[in-house]
Amino acid sequence: MRRTALGTALGVAAVLGVQAAASGAGDRAGHDGPRRLALTELGGGEAVLTRRTTEPFELLGVSWTDPHAEIHGRIEVRTRDADDGEWSDWIALAPHPADLDGARPGAPGSTEPVWVGASDGAEVRISDGGGDGGGDRDGGGNGEGDGGGGGGVPGRLPAGLVLDLIDAGGRPVGADAAGRPGGADAEPAVFTAALPGRSDGPPSSAPRPEIVSRAEWGGEEIEEKTPEPAQYLPGGRIKAVFVHHTAGADYRCADSASIVRSILDYHVDVEKWRDIGYNFLVDKCGTVFEGRKGGIDQPVLGAHTYGWNAESTSVAFIGDFTAQAAPEPALAAAARVIAYKLGQYGVDPRGRVRLTAGATQKNYFGEAFTYGQVYEFDAVSGHRSGFATECPGDSLYPQLPGLRDRAAGGGGVLGLLN
């Protein structure tokens, strides 16, 4: 397991702590934006960043200048652990389709962000093999339009390829933010304008769960970083929940808030989104974090499931659940959030709903969707059901039927709604 080395758990106020600048060639990224390292194009659809020492970082992704240029082959990175000096295996990064958060000024093409833990070295290799392209593993967008992205010439890489490194800035996080001990093994304790003078959201048939607010995990700093007003679903009604995983290395639950903040930094600083894309995030110890701004009790428009955001919300499991199942505390917490949000609109978590496609595309299973047409989904669906992506992972996806039952109050887990 890669160690994150982000320090002992402290209170919520410590989340805003700033790490002093490290010695070396440049300032730590932390609060000053990502550190960017240019790749070298070798020709023939190949590009690399040779193995090197870097400034400290914990999360990374790759970006390029044109948001509509596609890479059809593989994008892989490996990193060096800052504690023991060992290099990781190669990590595949999946590209995000263009305009995930709508058409944004200055937005680049980009991959998903991946948490790698405390690292001080990196290597990248890209090979455009001229395949069919693919979907992102753990992102999604508003995706309003008649197609799922732009083009690209197979065998020709887009210009401006860089590795973006996000430093958590030494922000110690603590479980006081979640009201529980913060050790590694801690247990769980269409756009529309902002709504002026927002009233409370509709009551729910399920209790509102304990959720770490944006103010607790990010403070005033993230509100200054995301100044645009919140946006809400055009119809004002949540019909479905899409389940995601964030992918990446293992982590201490004491570092979960720092992971959430680093994802926000990547979405905003690298991809130029208005805010973090997910509505809610759940760590492996069962702590729930408020994601995109707008109000926990509101139908907030997120950027999480390409083509389906206008009628849904999202819950992202922090971690990679490709080869391992989501743990019990995370499932319990996610069920509480799902029950609360769908309960506000009278939606049965075990039921089926009808959603209007915001993009023409295919999902992971090859099912085709046409812009403007209506399709049936499970009220609690995996990301891969709406988009060509492996998300939420091969091990979490089979857990969704049980998650639906738990959110509905079945399965002998009434204690979830405590």
Short mmCIF file of C-alpha atoms in Angstrom, two decimals:
data_model
loop_
_atom_site.label_atom_id
_atom_site.label_comp_id
_atom_site.label_asym_id
_atom_site.label_seq_id
_atom_site.Cartn_x
_atom_site.Cartn_y
_atom_site.Cartn_z
CA MET A 1 0.00 0.00 0.00
CA ARG A 2 1.36 3.43 -0.91
CA ARG A 3 1.58 5.70 2.10
CA THR A 4 0.34 9.24 1.75
CA ALA A 5 2.53 10.72 4.50
CA LEU A 6 0.27 13.72 5.06
CA GLY A 7 0.62 13.84 8.79
CA THR A 8 -1.36 13.14 11.91
CA ALA A 9 -5.06 13.88 11.90
CA LEU A 10 -5.96 17.35 13.12
CA GLY A 11 -9.19 19.32 13.42
CA VAL A 12 -11.23 20.87 10.63
CA ALA A 13 -9.44 24.18 10.92
CA ALA A 14 -6.18 22.48 10.03
CA VAL A 15 -7.55 21.60 6.59
CA LEU A 16 -6.68 25.15 5.58
CA GLY A 17 -3.06 24.81 6.67
CA VAL A 18 -0.46 25.72 4.06
CA GLN A 19 2.74 23.76 3.66
CA ALA A 20 5.84 25.86 3.39
CA ALA A 21 7.55 25.92 0.01
CA ALA A 22 9.86 22.99 -0.54
CA SER A 23 13.46 23.43 -1.51
CA GLY A 24 14.34 22.71 -5.13
CA ALA A 25 13.55 23.95 -8.61
CA GLY A 26 10.14 25.44 -7.91
CA ASP A 27 7.38 26.12 -5.42
CA ARG A 28 5.09 23.35 -4.32
CA ALA A 29 1.86 23.37 -6.27
CA GLY A 30 -0.54 23.30 -3.30
CA HIS A 31 -2.34 26.61 -3.35
CA ASP A 32 -0.47 28.08 -6.32
CA GLY A 33 -1.84 25.78 -8.98
CA PRO A 34 -0.57 22.60 -10.60
CA ARG A 35 3.04 22.05 -11.55
CA ARG A 36 3.22 21.28 -15.27
CA LEU A 37 5.90 19.20 -16.99
CA ALA A 38 5.98 19.16 -20.79
CA LEU A 39 6.17 15.81 -22.58
CA THR A 40 8.54 15.18 -25.48
CA GLU A 41 6.93 14.02 -28.73
CA LEU A 42 8.93 11.26 -30.42
CA GLY A 43 6.91 11.07 -33.63
CA GLY A 44 4.75 8.25 -34.87
CA GLY A 45 2.13 8.93 -32.24
CA GLU A 46 4.55 8.51 -29.32
CA ALA A 47 5.36 10.93 -26.50
CA VAL A 48 7.19 10.56 -23.20
CA LEU A 49 8.22 12.25 -20.04
CA THR A 50 11.41 10.50 -19.04
CA ARG A 51 11.77 9.25 -15.49
CA ARG A 52 12.73 12.14 -13.24
CA THR A 53 12.64 13.64 -9.80
CA THR A 54 9.87 16.18 -9.28
CA GLU A 55 8.58 18.53 -6.65
CA PRO A 56 6.31 16.70 -4.16
CA PHE A 57 2.79 15.85 -5.34
CA GLU A 58 -0.08 13.50 -4.55
CA LEU A 59 -2.46 13.64 -7.53
CA LEU A 60 -1.84 13.85 -11.27
CA GLY A 61 -3.31 13.85 -14.75
CA VAL A 62 -2.28 14.62 -18.32
CA SER A 63 -3.65 17.50 -20.40
CA TRP A 64 -3.21 19.03 -23.87
CA THR A 65 -4.22 22.24 -25.60
CA ASP A 66 -7.25 21.37 -27.73
CA PRO A 67 -10.19 20.02 -25.71
CA HIS A 68 -11.66 18.35 -28.81
CA ALA A 69 -8.47 16.52 -29.80
CA GLU A 70 -8.55 12.85 -28.83
CA ILE A 71 -5.89 10.33 -27.94
CA HIS A 72 -6.92 6.91 -29.24
CA GLY A 73 -4.21 4.79 -27.67
CA ARG A 74 -2.80 4.51 -24.18
CA ILE A 75 -1.77 7.13 -21.63
CA GLU A 76 0.27 5.66 -18.79
CA VAL A 77 2.17 7.07 -15.85
CA ARG A 78 4.18 5.73 -12.97
CA THR A 79 5.37 7.51 -9.86
CA ARG A 80 8.01 7.24 -7.17
CA ASP A 81 6.94 6.89 -3.55
CA ALA A 82 8.30 9.80 -1.53
CA ASP A 83 8.79 7.57 1.53
CA ASP A 84 10.55 4.47 0.28
CA GLY A 85 11.72 5.51 -3.20
CA GLU A 86 9.96 2.61 -4.93
CA TRP A 87 8.39 3.11 -8.35
CA SER A 88 4.78 2.14 -8.91
CA ASP A 89 3.46 -0.05 -11.68
CA TRP A 90 2.22 1.71 -14.80
CA ILE A 91 -1.15 3.41 -14.23
CA ALA A 92 -3.51 3.85 -17.19
CA LEU A 93 -5.21 7.24 -17.46
CA ALA A 94 -8.45 7.50 -19.41
CA PRO A 95 -9.28 10.70 -21.33
CA HIS A 96 -12.28 12.79 -20.43
CA PRO A 97 -14.54 13.77 -23.33
CA ALA A 98 -14.72 17.47 -24.11
CA ASP A 99 -17.07 19.89 -22.36
CA LEU A 100 -17.73 17.77 -19.31
CA ASP A 101 -18.74 20.88 -17.40
CA GLY A 102 -20.11 22.65 -20.46
CA ALA A 103 -18.01 24.72 -22.86
CA ARG A 104 -15.49 26.40 -20.56
CA PRO A 105 -13.10 29.22 -21.57
CA GLY A 106 -9.54 27.97 -21.83
CA ALA A 107 -10.45 24.36 -21.07
CA PRO A 108 -7.88 21.84 -22.35
CA GLY A 109 -8.20 18.24 -23.34
CA SER A 110 -7.47 16.12 -20.30
CA THR A 111 -7.46 12.77 -18.59
CA GLU A 112 -9.07 11.80 -15.35
CA PRO A 113 -7.18 12.82 -12.20
CA VAL A 114 -5.65 9.99 -10.18
CA TRP A 115 -4.53 10.07 -6.55
CA VAL A 116 -1.12 8.41 -6.19
CA GLY A 117 -0.15 9.39 -2.65
CA ALA A 118 2.97 11.27 -1.56
CA SER A 119 5.33 11.11 -4.55
CA ASP A 120 8.46 12.87 -5.76
CA GLY A 121 9.12 11.33 -9.17
CA ALA A 122 7.20 10.61 -12.36
CA GLU A 123 7.43 9.01 -15.80
CA VAL A 124 4.86 9.15 -18.62
CA ARG A 125 4.43 7.26 -21.88
CA ILE A 126 1.74 7.90 -24.50
CA SER A 127 1.11 5.86 -27.63
CA ASP A 128 -1.72 6.78 -29.98
CA GLY A 129 -2.62 3.40 -31.39
CA GLY A 130 -5.50 4.58 -33.58
CA GLY A 131 -8.18 2.72 -31.65
CA ASP A 132 -11.80 3.67 -31.09
CA GLY A 133 -11.11 6.04 -28.25
CA GLY A 134 -12.73 5.44 -24.94
CA GLY A 135 -14.55 6.78 -21.99
CA ASP A 136 -13.33 8.28 -18.78
CA ARG A 137 -13.14 6.04 -15.76
CA ASP A 138 -14.22 8.46 -13.11
CA GLY A 139 -15.54 11.69 -14.49
CA GLY A 140 -18.54 12.86 -16.39
CA GLY A 141 -20.07 15.98 -17.76
CA ASN A 142 -23.14 17.92 -18.54
CA GLY A 143 -22.74 16.63 -22.07
CA GLU A 144 -25.47 18.61 -23.77
CA GLY A 145 -25.01 18.23 -27.51
CA ASP A 146 -25.40 15.77 -30.32
CA GLY A 147 -22.13 13.96 -29.88
CA GLY A 148 -19.72 12.67 -27.31
CA GLY A 149 -16.65 14.68 -28.23
CA GLY A 150 -14.42 15.88 -30.98
CA GLY A 151 -12.14 14.09 -33.35
CA GLY A 152 -8.50 13.37 -33.68
CA VAL A 153 -6.18 11.82 -36.20
CA PRO A 154 -5.09 8.32 -35.17
CA GLY A 155 -1.31 8.17 -34.86
CA ARG A 156 -1.01 11.92 -34.40
CA LEU A 157 -0.89 13.28 -30.87
CA PRO A 158 -2.44 16.62 -29.88
CA ALA A 159 -0.18 19.57 -29.21
CA GLY A 160 0.76 20.83 -25.79
CA LEU A 161 0.96 17.54 -23.87
CA VAL A 162 1.86 18.09 -20.22
CA LEU A 163 1.82 16.16 -16.97
CA ASP A 164 -0.12 18.10 -14.33
CA LEU A 165 0.95 17.49 -10.73
CA ILE A 166 -1.26 18.54 -7.82
CA ASP A 167 0.35 18.95 -4.43
CA ALA A 168 -1.99 18.63 -1.47
CA GLY A 169 0.13 21.41 0.02
CA GLY A 170 0.75 19.63 3.29
CA ARG A 171 -2.86 20.28 4.28
CA PRO A 172 -3.25 18.01 7.29
CA VAL A 173 -6.74 16.64 7.53
CA GLY A 174 -8.32 15.15 10.45
CA ALA A 175 -11.03 13.18 11.39
CA ASP A 176 -12.41 15.88 13.58
CA ALA A 177 -13.83 17.03 10.27
CA ALA A 178 -15.87 13.87 10.28
CA GLY A 179 -16.38 13.61 14.01
CA ARG A 180 -14.38 10.42 14.43
CA PRO A 181 -10.79 9.32 15.02
CA GLY A 182 -8.68 9.76 11.93
CA GLY A 183 -6.29 6.86 11.80
CA ALA A 184 -5.81 4.64 8.80
CA ASP A 185 -8.21 2.09 10.23
CA ALA A 186 -10.77 4.50 11.67
CA GLU A 187 -14.37 3.39 11.72
CA PRO A 188 -17.29 5.47 10.45
CA ALA A 189 -18.90 7.39 13.21
CA VAL A 190 -29.08 22.44 -20.02
CA PHE A 191 -27.76 24.80 -17.37
CA THR A 192 -29.97 26.82 -15.13
CA ALA A 193 -29.15 29.95 -13.21
CA ALA A 194 -28.58 29.95 -9.49
CA LEU A 195 -31.73 30.20 -7.41
CA PRO A 196 -31.80 33.59 -5.67
CA GLY A 197 -32.91 33.51 -2.05
CA ARG A 198 -32.86 29.71 -2.11
CA SER A 199 -35.28 28.04 0.27
CA ASP A 200 -34.73 24.72 1.96
CA GLY A 201 -34.90 21.70 -0.30
CA PRO A 202 -37.88 19.36 -0.21
CA PRO A 203 -38.27 17.05 2.80
CA SER A 204 -37.12 13.48 2.38
CA SER A 205 -38.61 10.15 3.38
CA ALA A 206 -35.16 9.26 4.78
CA PRO A 207 -33.09 11.10 7.39
CA ARG A 208 -30.41 13.48 6.22
CA PRO A 209 -27.09 11.74 6.92
CA GLU A 210 -24.06 13.28 8.55
CA ILE A 211 -22.07 14.99 5.79
CA VAL A 212 -18.80 16.93 6.00
CA SER A 213 -19.69 20.30 4.47
CA ARG A 214 -17.59 22.29 2.03
CA ALA A 215 -16.98 24.81 4.79
CA GLU A 216 -15.51 22.05 6.96
CA TRP A 217 -13.23 20.43 4.40
CA GLY A 218 -12.39 23.48 2.31
CA GLY A 219 -13.25 26.67 4.16
CA GLU A 220 -13.42 30.09 2.56
CA GLU A 221 -10.47 29.24 0.33
CA ILE A 222 -12.42 26.91 -1.93
CA GLU A 223 -15.31 29.38 -2.20
CA GLU A 224 -12.85 32.00 -3.41
CA LYS A 225 -11.49 29.44 -5.84
CA THR A 226 -14.97 28.63 -7.20
CA PRO A 227 -16.68 32.05 -7.42
CA GLU A 228 -19.31 31.17 -10.02
CA PRO A 229 -22.84 30.76 -8.64
CA ALA A 230 -24.21 27.30 -8.08
CA GLN A 231 -26.35 25.74 -10.78
CA TYR A 232 -29.37 23.51 -10.38
CA LEU A 233 -31.14 20.84 -12.40
CA PRO A 234 -33.33 22.46 -15.06
CA GLY A 235 -36.42 20.57 -13.92
CA GLY A 236 -35.54 21.00 -10.25
CA ARG A 237 -35.96 17.26 -9.63
CA ILE A 238 -33.47 14.42 -9.10
CA LYS A 239 -34.58 11.25 -10.86
CA ALA A 240 -31.48 9.07 -10.50
CA VAL A 241 -28.15 8.63 -8.75
CA PHE A 242 -25.03 7.64 -10.69
CA VAL A 243 -22.38 5.78 -8.70
CA HIS A 244 -18.67 6.38 -9.43
CA HIS A 245 -15.26 5.57 -8.07
CA THR A 246 -12.37 8.03 -8.13
CA ALA A 247 -9.68 5.38 -8.81
CA GLY A 248 -6.09 5.77 -7.62
CA ALA A 249 -3.89 4.44 -4.84
CA ASP A 250 -4.94 3.33 -1.40
CA TYR A 251 -5.06 6.01 1.28
CA ARG A 252 -5.49 6.77 4.96
CA CYS A 253 -8.96 7.95 5.87
CA ALA A 254 -7.27 10.83 7.68
CA ASP A 255 -6.28 12.06 4.22
CA SER A 256 -9.71 11.81 2.60
CA ALA A 257 -10.49 15.52 2.82
CA SER A 258 -7.15 16.27 1.19
CA ILE A 259 -8.04 13.90 -1.66
CA VAL A 260 -11.36 15.69 -2.16
CA ARG A 261 -9.59 19.05 -2.21
CA SER A 262 -6.98 17.77 -4.68
CA ILE A 263 -9.72 16.53 -7.03
CA LEU A 264 -11.31 19.98 -6.84
CA ASP A 265 -7.94 21.59 -7.60
CA TYR A 266 -7.52 19.41 -10.69
CA HIS A 267 -11.07 19.96 -11.95
CA VAL A 268 -10.80 23.74 -11.49
CA ASP A 269 -7.12 24.56 -12.12
CA VAL A 270 -6.36 22.04 -14.87
CA GLU A 271 -9.70 21.32 -16.53
CA LYS A 272 -11.14 24.82 -15.91
CA TRP A 273 -14.41 23.51 -14.50
CA ARG A 274 -16.48 25.77 -12.29
CA ASP A 275 -16.14 23.42 -9.30
CA ILE A 276 -15.52 19.81 -8.34
CA GLY A 277 -17.64 17.57 -10.56
CA TYR A 278 -19.12 15.11 -8.03
CA ASN A 279 -22.09 15.95 -5.84
CA PHE A 280 -21.04 13.70 -2.94
CA LEU A 281 -17.91 11.67 -2.15
CA VAL A 282 -17.63 8.77 0.32
CA ASP A 283 -14.39 7.44 1.76
CA LYS A 284 -13.67 3.85 2.74
CA CYS A 285 -14.30 4.59 6.42
CA GLY A 286 -17.80 5.87 5.72
CA THR A 287 -17.27 9.63 5.86
CA VAL A 288 -19.41 11.56 3.35
CA PHE A 289 -18.18 14.83 1.84
CA GLU A 290 -20.29 17.49 0.18
CA GLY A 291 -18.98 18.01 -3.35
CA ARG A 292 -20.21 20.64 -5.79
CA LYS A 293 -21.61 23.78 -4.22
CA GLY A 294 -25.27 24.63 -4.09
CA GLY A 295 -26.59 22.98 -0.95
CA ILE A 296 -26.75 19.43 0.37
CA ASP A 297 -30.56 19.58 0.29
CA GLN A 298 -30.75 21.02 -3.24
CA PRO A 299 -30.91 19.47 -6.76
CA VAL A 300 -27.40 20.66 -7.68
CA LEU A 301 -26.23 20.30 -11.27
CA GLY A 302 -22.94 18.39 -11.24
CA ALA A 303 -20.40 17.29 -13.85
CA HIS A 304 -20.12 13.56 -13.40
CA THR A 305 -21.98 11.44 -15.99
CA TYR A 306 -21.62 12.61 -19.57
CA GLY A 307 -25.00 13.25 -21.17
CA TRP A 308 -27.11 12.54 -18.05
CA ASN A 309 -26.32 15.26 -15.52
CA ALA A 310 -29.49 17.31 -16.11
CA GLU A 311 -31.71 14.85 -14.20
CA SER A 312 -29.36 13.14 -11.76
CA THR A 313 -26.98 13.45 -8.85
CA SER A 314 -23.82 11.48 -8.08
CA VAL A 315 -22.05 9.61 -5.30
CA ALA A 316 -18.34 8.87 -5.82
CA PHE A 317 -16.56 6.20 -3.78
CA ILE A 318 -13.04 7.43 -3.03
CA GLY A 319 -10.65 4.70 -4.14
CA ASP A 320 -10.21 2.13 -6.89
CA PHE A 321 -12.77 -0.68 -6.90
CA THR A 322 -11.67 -2.50 -10.00
CA ALA A 323 -10.11 -5.45 -8.18
CA GLN A 324 -11.52 -5.03 -4.68
CA ALA A 325 -15.06 -4.53 -3.44
CA ALA A 326 -16.17 -1.40 -1.64
CA PRO A 327 -15.96 -1.87 2.14
CA GLU A 328 -18.97 -2.03 4.43
CA PRO A 329 -18.62 1.47 5.95
CA ALA A 330 -18.54 3.07 2.50
CA LEU A 331 -21.57 1.10 1.30
CA ALA A 332 -23.52 2.01 4.43
CA ALA A 333 -22.72 5.71 4.07
CA ALA A 334 -23.50 5.77 0.33
CA ALA A 335 -26.85 4.08 0.98
CA ARG A 336 -27.76 6.80 3.47
CA VAL A 337 -26.96 9.55 0.97
CA ILE A 338 -28.87 7.82 -1.83
CA ALA A 339 -31.88 7.22 0.41
CA TYR A 340 -31.91 10.86 1.46
CA LYS A 341 -31.53 12.39 -2.02
CA LEU A 342 -33.98 10.10 -3.83
CA GLY A 343 -36.36 10.30 -0.87
CA GLN A 344 -36.66 14.05 -1.46
CA TYR A 345 -38.35 13.33 -4.80
CA GLY A 346 -40.28 10.15 -4.08
CA VAL A 347 -37.97 7.93 -6.13
CA ASP A 348 -37.68 4.25 -5.16
CA PRO A 349 -33.96 3.32 -5.14
CA ARG A 350 -34.95 -0.13 -6.45
CA GLY A 351 -37.07 1.28 -9.24
CA ARG A 352 -36.57 2.27 -12.86
CA VAL A 353 -36.61 5.83 -14.19
CA ARG A 354 -36.74 7.52 -17.59
CA LEU A 355 -33.96 9.94 -18.51
CA THR A 356 -33.50 12.10 -21.59
CA ALA A 357 -30.12 11.73 -23.31
CA GLY A 358 -28.04 14.88 -23.45
CA ALA A 359 -25.56 13.39 -25.91
CA THR A 360 -25.34 10.80 -28.69
CA GLN A 361 -22.98 8.07 -27.49
CA LYS A 362 -22.64 4.46 -26.38
CA ASN A 363 -22.18 3.12 -22.90
CA TYR A 364 -19.73 0.51 -21.61
CA PHE A 365 -22.03 -2.32 -22.74
CA GLY A 366 -22.38 -0.97 -26.29
CA GLU A 367 -25.92 0.32 -25.80
CA ALA A 368 -26.47 3.33 -28.07
CA PHE A 369 -28.11 6.57 -26.96
CA THR A 370 -29.36 9.34 -29.23
CA TYR A 371 -29.49 12.96 -28.14
CA GLY A 372 -32.99 13.98 -27.07
CA GLN A 373 -34.38 10.44 -26.83
CA VAL A 374 -35.69 8.94 -23.58
CA TYR A 375 -34.21 5.79 -22.03
CA GLU A 376 -34.84 3.67 -18.94
CA PHE A 377 -32.24 3.39 -16.18
CA ASP A 378 -32.07 1.94 -12.72
CA ALA A 379 -32.71 4.74 -10.24
CA VAL A 380 -29.29 3.85 -8.81
CA SER A 381 -27.01 3.22 -11.78
CA GLY A 382 -23.30 2.75 -12.28
CA HIS A 383 -21.43 5.31 -14.34
CA ARG A 384 -20.78 2.65 -16.99
CA SER A 385 -24.51 2.33 -17.62
CA GLY A 386 -24.56 5.84 -19.07
CA PHE A 387 -21.09 6.21 -20.58
CA ALA A 388 -18.27 4.16 -22.12
CA THR A 389 -16.20 3.77 -18.96
CA GLU A 390 -15.12 1.06 -16.55
CA CYS A 391 -16.32 3.18 -13.63
CA PRO A 392 -17.37 2.38 -10.91
CA GLY A 393 -15.05 -0.62 -11.22
CA ASP A 394 -15.60 -4.32 -11.86
CA SER A 395 -15.89 -5.06 -8.14
CA LEU A 396 -18.16 -2.20 -7.08
CA TYR A 397 -20.56 -2.55 -10.01
CA PRO A 398 -21.89 -5.97 -8.85
CA GLN A 399 -22.52 -4.42 -5.42
CA LEU A 400 -25.10 -2.01 -6.80
CA PRO A 401 -28.14 -4.30 -6.37
CA GLY A 402 -27.37 -4.59 -2.68
CA LEU A 403 -26.78 -0.85 -2.48
CA ARG A 404 -30.23 -0.23 -3.98
CA ASP A 405 -31.82 -2.55 -1.41
CA ARG A 406 -30.02 -0.83 1.44
CA ALA A 407 -31.00 2.62 0.22
CA ALA A 408 -34.61 1.46 0.07
CA GLY A 409 -34.37 0.31 3.69
CA GLY A 410 -34.38 -3.41 2.84
CA GLY A 411 -31.78 -6.11 3.24
CA GLY A 412 -31.97 -6.19 7.04
CA VAL A 413 -30.01 -2.96 7.41
CA LEU A 414 -32.53 -0.58 8.94
CA GLY A 415 -29.72 0.51 11.21
CA LEU A 416 -28.23 2.34 8.25
CA LEU A 417 -30.72 5.15 8.83
CA ASN A 418 -29.66 5.82 12.39
#
